[in-house]
Coordinates of C-alpha atoms in Angstrom, one line a residue:
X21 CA 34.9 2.6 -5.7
X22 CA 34.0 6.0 -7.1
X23 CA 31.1 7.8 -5.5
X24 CA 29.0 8.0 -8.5
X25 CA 29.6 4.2 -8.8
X26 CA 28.1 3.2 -5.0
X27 CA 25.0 5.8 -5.6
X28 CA 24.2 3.9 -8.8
X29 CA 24.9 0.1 -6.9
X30 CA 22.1 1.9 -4.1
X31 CA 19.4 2.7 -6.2
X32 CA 20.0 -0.7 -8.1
X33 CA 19.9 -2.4 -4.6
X34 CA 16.9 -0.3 -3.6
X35 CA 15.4 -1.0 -6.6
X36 CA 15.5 -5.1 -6.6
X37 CA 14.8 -5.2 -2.7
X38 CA 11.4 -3.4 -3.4
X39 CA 10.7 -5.3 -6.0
X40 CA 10.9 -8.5 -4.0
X41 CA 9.6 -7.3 -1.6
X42 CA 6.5 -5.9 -2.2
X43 CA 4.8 -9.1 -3.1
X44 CA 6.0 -10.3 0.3
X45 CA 4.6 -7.4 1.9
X46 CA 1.1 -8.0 0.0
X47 CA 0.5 -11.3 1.1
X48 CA 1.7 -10.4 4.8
X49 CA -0.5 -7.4 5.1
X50 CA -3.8 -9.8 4.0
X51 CA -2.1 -11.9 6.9
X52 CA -2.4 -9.6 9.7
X53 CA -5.6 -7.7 8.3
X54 CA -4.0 -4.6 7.1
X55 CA -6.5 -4.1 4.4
X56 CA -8.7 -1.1 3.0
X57 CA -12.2 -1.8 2.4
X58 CA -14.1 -0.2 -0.3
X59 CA -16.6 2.6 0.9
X60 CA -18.2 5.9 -0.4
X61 CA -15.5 7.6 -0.1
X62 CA -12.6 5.5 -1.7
X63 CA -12.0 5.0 -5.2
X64 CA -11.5 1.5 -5.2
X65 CA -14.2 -1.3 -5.3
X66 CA -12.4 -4.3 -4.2
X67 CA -10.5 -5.2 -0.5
X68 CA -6.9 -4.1 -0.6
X69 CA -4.0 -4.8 1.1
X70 CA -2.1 -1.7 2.4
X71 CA 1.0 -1.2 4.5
X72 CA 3.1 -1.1 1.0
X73 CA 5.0 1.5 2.4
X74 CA 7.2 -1.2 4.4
X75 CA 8.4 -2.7 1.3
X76 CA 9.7 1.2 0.5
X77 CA 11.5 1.8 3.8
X78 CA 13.4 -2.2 3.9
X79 CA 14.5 -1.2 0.6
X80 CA 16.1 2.0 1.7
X81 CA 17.3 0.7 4.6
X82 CA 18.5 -2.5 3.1
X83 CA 20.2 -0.3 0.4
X84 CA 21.7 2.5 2.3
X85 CA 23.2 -0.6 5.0
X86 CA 24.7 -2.6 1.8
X87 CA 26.5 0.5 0.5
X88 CA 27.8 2.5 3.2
X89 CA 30.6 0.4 3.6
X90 CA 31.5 1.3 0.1
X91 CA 31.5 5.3 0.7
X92 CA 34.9 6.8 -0.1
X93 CA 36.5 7.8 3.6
X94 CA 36.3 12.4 3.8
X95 CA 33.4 11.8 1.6
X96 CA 30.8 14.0 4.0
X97 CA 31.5 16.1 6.6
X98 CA 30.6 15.2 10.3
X99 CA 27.9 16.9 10.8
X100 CA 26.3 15.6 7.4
X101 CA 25.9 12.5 8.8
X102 CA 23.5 13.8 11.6
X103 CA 20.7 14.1 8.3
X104 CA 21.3 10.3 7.9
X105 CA 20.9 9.7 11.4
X106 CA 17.8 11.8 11.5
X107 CA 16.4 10.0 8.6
X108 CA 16.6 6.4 9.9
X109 CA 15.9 7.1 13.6
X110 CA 12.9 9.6 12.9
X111 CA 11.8 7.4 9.5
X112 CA 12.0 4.1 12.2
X113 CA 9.6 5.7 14.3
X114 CA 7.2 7.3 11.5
X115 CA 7.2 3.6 9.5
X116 CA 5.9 1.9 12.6
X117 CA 3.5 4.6 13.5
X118 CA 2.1 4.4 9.5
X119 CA 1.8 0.5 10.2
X120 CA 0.0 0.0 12.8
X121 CA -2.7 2.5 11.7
X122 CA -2.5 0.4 8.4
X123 CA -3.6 -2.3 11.0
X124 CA -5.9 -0.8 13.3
X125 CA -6.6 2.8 12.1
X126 CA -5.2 4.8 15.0
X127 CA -6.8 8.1 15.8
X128 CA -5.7 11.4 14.0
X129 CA -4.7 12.7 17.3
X130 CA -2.1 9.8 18.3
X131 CA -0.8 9.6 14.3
X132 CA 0.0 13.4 15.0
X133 CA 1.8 12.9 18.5
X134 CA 4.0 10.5 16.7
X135 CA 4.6 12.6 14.2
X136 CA 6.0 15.4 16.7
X137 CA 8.2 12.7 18.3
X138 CA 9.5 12.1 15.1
X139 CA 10.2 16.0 14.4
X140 CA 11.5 16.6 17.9
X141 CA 14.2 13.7 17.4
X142 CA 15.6 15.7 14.4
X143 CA 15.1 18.9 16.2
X144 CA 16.5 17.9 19.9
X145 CA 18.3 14.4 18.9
X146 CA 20.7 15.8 15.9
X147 CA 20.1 19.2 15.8
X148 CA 18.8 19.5 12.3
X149 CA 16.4 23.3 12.5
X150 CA 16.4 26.4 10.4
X151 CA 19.0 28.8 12.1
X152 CA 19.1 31.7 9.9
X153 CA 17.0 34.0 8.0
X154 CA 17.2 36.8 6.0
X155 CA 14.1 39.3 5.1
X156 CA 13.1 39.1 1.5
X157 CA 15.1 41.8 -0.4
X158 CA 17.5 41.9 2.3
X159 CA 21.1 41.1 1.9
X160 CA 21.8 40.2 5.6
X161 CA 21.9 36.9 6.9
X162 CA 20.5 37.1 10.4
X163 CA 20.4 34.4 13.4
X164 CA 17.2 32.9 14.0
X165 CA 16.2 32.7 17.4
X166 CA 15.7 28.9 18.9
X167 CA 12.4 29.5 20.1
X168 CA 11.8 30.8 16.4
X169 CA 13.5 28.2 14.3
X170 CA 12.7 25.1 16.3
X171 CA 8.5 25.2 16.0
X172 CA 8.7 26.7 12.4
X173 CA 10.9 23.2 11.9
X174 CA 8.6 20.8 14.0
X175 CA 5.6 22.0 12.4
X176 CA 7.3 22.1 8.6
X177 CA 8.2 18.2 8.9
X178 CA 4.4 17.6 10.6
X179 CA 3.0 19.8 7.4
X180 CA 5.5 18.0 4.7
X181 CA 4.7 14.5 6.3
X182 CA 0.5 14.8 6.2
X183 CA 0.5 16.8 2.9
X184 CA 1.6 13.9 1.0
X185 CA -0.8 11.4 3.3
X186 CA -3.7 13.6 2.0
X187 CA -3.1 13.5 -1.9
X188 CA -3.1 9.4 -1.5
X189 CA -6.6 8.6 -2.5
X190 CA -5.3 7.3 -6.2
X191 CA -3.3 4.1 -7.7
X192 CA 0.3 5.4 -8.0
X193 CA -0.5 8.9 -7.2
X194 CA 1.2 9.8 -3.7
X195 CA 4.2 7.4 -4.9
X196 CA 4.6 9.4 -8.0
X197 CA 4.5 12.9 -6.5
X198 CA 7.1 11.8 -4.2
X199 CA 9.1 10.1 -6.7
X200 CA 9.3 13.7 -8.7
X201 CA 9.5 15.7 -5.6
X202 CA 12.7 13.6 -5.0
X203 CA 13.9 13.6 -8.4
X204 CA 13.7 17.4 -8.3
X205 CA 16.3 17.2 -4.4
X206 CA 18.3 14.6 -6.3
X207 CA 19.1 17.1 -9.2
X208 CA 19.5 19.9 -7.1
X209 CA 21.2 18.1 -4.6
X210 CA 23.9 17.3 -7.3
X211 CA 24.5 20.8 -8.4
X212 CA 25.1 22.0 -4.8
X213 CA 27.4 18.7 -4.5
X214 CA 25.5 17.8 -1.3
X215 CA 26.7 14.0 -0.9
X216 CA 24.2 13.0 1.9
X217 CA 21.3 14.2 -0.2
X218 CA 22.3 12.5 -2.9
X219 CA 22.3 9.2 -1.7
X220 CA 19.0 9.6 0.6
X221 CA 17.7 10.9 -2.7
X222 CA 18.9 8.0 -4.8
X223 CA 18.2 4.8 -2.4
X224 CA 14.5 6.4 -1.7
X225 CA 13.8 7.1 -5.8
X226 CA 15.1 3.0 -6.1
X227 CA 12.6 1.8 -3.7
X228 CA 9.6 3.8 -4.8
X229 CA 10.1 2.6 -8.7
X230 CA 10.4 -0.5 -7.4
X231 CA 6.9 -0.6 -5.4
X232 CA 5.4 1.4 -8.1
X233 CA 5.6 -1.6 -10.5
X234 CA 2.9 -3.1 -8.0
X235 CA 1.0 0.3 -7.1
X236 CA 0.5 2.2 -10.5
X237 CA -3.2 0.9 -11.6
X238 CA -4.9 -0.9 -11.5
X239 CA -2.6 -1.3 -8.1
X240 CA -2.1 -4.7 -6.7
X241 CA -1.6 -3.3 -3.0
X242 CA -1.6 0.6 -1.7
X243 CA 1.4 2.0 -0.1
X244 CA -0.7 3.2 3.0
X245 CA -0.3 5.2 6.2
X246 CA 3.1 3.5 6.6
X247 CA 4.2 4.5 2.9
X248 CA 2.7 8.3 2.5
X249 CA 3.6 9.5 5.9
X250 CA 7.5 7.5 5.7
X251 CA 7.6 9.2 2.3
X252 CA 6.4 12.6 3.4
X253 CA 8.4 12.5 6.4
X254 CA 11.8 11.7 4.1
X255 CA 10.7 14.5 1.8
X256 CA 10.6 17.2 4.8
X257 CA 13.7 16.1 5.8
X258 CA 15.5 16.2 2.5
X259 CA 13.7 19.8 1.3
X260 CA 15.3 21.3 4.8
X261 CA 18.4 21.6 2.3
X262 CA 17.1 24.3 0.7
X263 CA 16.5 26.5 4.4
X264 CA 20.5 27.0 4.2
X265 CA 19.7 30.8 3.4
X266 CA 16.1 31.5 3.8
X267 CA 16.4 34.7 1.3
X268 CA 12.8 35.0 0.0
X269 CA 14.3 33.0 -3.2
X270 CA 15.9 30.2 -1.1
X271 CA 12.3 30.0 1.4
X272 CA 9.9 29.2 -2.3
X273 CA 12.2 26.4 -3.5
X274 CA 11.1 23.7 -0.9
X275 CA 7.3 25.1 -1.6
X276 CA 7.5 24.9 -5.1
X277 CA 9.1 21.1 -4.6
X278 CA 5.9 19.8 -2.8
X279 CA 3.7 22.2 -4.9
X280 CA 1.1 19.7 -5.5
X281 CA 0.5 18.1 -2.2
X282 CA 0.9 21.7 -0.2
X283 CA -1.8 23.3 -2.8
X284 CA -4.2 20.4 -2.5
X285 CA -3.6 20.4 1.7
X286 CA -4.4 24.3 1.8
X287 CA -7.1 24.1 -0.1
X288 CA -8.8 21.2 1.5
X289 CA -8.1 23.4 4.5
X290 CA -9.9 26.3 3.5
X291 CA -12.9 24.4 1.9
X292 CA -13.7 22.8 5.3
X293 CA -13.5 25.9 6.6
X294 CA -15.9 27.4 4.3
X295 CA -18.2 24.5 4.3
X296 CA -18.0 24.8 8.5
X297 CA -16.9 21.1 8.8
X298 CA -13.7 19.9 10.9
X299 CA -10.1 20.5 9.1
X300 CA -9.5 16.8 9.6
X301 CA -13.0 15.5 7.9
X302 CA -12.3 13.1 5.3
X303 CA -13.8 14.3 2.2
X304 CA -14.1 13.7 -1.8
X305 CA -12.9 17.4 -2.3
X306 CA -9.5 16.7 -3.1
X307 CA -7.6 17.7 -6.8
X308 CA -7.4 13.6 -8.2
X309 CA -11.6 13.7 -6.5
X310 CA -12.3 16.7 -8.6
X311 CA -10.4 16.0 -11.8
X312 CA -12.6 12.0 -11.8
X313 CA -15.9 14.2 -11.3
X314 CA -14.8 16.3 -14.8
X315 CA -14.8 13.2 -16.2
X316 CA -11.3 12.0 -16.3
X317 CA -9.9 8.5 -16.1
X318 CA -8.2 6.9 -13.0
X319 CA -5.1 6.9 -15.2
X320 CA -5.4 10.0 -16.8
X321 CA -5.9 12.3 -13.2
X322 CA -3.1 10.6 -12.4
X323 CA -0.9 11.2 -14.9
X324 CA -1.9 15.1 -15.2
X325 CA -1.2 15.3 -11.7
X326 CA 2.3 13.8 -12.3
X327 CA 2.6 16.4 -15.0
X328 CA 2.1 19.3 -12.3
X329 CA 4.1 17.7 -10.1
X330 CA 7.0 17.8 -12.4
X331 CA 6.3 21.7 -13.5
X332 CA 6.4 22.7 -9.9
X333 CA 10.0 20.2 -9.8
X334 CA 11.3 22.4 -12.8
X335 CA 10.4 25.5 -11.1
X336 CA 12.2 24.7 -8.2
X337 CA 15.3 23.6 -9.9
X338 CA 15.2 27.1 -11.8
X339 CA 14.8 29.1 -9.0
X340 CA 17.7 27.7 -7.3
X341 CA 19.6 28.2 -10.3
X342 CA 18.4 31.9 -10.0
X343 CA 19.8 32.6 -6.4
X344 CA 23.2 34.1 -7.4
X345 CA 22.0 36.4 -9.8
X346 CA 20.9 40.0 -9.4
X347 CA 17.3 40.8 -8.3
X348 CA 16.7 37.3 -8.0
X349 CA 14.3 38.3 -5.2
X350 CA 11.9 40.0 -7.6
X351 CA 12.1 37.2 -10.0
X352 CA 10.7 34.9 -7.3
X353 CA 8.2 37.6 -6.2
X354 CA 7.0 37.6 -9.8
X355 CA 7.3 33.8 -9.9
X356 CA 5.1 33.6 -6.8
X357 CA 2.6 35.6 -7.7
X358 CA 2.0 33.6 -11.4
X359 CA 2.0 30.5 -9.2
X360 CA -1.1 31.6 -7.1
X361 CA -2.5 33.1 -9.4
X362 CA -2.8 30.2 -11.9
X363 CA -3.5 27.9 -8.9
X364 CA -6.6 30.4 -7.6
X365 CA -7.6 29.7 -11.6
X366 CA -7.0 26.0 -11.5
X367 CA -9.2 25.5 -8.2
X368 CA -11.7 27.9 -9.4
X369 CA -12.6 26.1 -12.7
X370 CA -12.5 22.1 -11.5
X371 CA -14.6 23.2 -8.1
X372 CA -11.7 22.2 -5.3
X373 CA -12.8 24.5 -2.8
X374 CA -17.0 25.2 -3.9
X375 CA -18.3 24.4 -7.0
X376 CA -20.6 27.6 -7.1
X377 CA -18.2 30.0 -5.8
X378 CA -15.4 31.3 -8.1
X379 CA -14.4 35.4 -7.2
X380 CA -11.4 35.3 -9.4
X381 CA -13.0 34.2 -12.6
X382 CA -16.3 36.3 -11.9
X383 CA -14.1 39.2 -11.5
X384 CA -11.8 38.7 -14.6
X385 CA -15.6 38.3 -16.6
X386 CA -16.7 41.3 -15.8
X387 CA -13.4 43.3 -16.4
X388 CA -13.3 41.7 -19.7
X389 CA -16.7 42.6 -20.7
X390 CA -16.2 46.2 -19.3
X391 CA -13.3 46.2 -21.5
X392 CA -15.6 44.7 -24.5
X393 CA -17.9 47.6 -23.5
X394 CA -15.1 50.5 -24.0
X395 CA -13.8 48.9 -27.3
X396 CA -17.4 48.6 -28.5
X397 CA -17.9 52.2 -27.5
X398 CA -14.8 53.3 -29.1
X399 CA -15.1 51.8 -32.1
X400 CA -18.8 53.2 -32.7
X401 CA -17.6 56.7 -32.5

């Protein structure tokens, strides 16, 4: 069977066993008590059942099991096969993890030692870690030290894996970033010809369309713990592609693919900071929080956060398509700096990090109204 065939029989596969699934997973999650309750912080106003996340990882499991038999013999390379590995051994351990705090709502700290188990069995168990680097505007490639590579790796898949748990306060909303972030490794993934990707890529993308049938709103059950971390964690694991040469151009493409969730993580960072409250605090601070509070619908936020999702997924897919030209480092410089820019602007005006405070804006006022002032002044003479 061609190779193009057996992706498209996984995400099929993938697909069906979610949809199946989920409903299965619903009524089981009400079983053992897996549910969310309504409070002041949560959107929601009813009790629902969480743990949806297990529907997405049976379905990528299920899928990748049913069609690996079918993969063309010399298709990947033997150490491809250690990112497989990596996925289900260190996604095995993440799912459970997710789960049971579905169940009993473990403590931040023991969510986050599991997490590090998981990074460490990709690190130490298949040798998956960024090994070279190369300084921005630099043609070298240079060896990254171990005691270098290996933390910036651990702490990338920890980052990745709570980033997306964080922006999952909204019907659909985590499983849509996620789906986009993933469409955006699938296509790029294909134009590098990176088999392994490919079909991580397109089992996961089946199995999150096929739970989103049950999560977009109004949502009959949320993905929980056990989906956003499983997700995040597959999403730090599949991004790792583009570390292959960390030129400065190479280093902003996995950014720019989690875009939304990093943003909306960094500035919940720095607004708990500047509010003097715990960087794990829960609070109703976050982009799909502020964007309800300017009056948007549930719908609506989410679907403009789709939106920026997929602009960040573009961006990414054009900045890997600018690595082989010339002065495709400044490009990304320039890139970079619009990015923050606009984002400083976009946090600024909806109140993500303080409502009152806004330096950018305040300073772009008063240089436009010292530039009124000159052409005022000009004109009169």
């Amino acid at each position: 069977m061609p190779i193009g065939a057996v992706y498209a029989v996984g995400f099929v596969i993938a697909l069906v066993i979610a949809l199946v699934l989920t409903p299965l997973v619903k009524k089981f999650a009400f079983m053992v008590g897996a549910i969310d309750k309504p409070n002041h912080r949560k959107v929601h106003t009813r009790i629902m059942p969480r743990m949806g996340g297990l529907a997405i990882y049976l379905a990528f499991v299920g899928a990748f099991f049913c069609v690996f038999a079918l993969i063309p013999e010399g298709t990947w390379l033997p150490k491809d096969s250690n990112l497989v590995k990596a996925m289900l051994v260190g996604g095995t351990i993440i799912i459970v993890t997710g789960a049971l705090d579905d169940r009993f709502e473990l403590s931040a700290k023991l969510k986050l030692v599991f997490q590090i188990i998981a990074a460490c069995v990709v690190v130490f168990g298949f040798d998956i870690h960024i090994s070279f680097v190369s300084l921005p505007f630099g043609e070298n490639m240079q060896q990254l030290k171990e005691w270098i590579g290996i933390p910036v790796t651990i702490l990338w898949i920890v980052g990745v894996t709570n980033a997306i748990n964080l922006i999952d306060g909204l019907d659909g909303l985590a499983a849509g970033v996620s789906g986009i972030a993933i469409s955006t490794i699938l296509i790029m993934a294909i134009i590098m010809g990176f088999q392994p990707v490919i079909l991580m890529s397109t089992l996961l993308l089946g199995g999150i369309i096929g739970f989103m049938k049950y999560n977009f709103h109004p949502a009959k059950i949320f993905m929980g713990d056990s989906g956003s971390l499983f997700l995040g964690y597959c999403l730090a694991l599949l991004s790792l592609i583009s570390f292959k040469q960390i030129t400065l151009v190479s280093f902003v493409i996995p950014l720019l693919i989690i875009g939304v969730p990093l943003s909306d993580t960094f500035f919940a960072i720095i607004r708990r900071l500047v509010n003097k409250k715990p960087i794990f605090a829960p609070d109703k601070g976050h982009l799909h929080h502020r964007l309800q509070d300017l009056g948007f619908s549930h719908r609506r936020t989410v679907l403009m956060i789709w939106g920026i999702a997929a602009i960040f997924g573009a961006m990414a897919i054009i900045q890997s398509a600018v690595i082989k030209f010339n002065g495709a480092n400044w490009i990304t410089f320039a890139v970079v700096c619009l990015v923050i820019f606009f984002l400083q602007i976009g946090a600024e005006v909806i109140g993500i990090v303080d409502k009152s405070r806004r330096p950018v804006i305040n300073l772009l006022t008063k240089l436009g109204l010292k530039i009124g002032k000159v052409n005022a002044e000009s004109r009169s003479k």
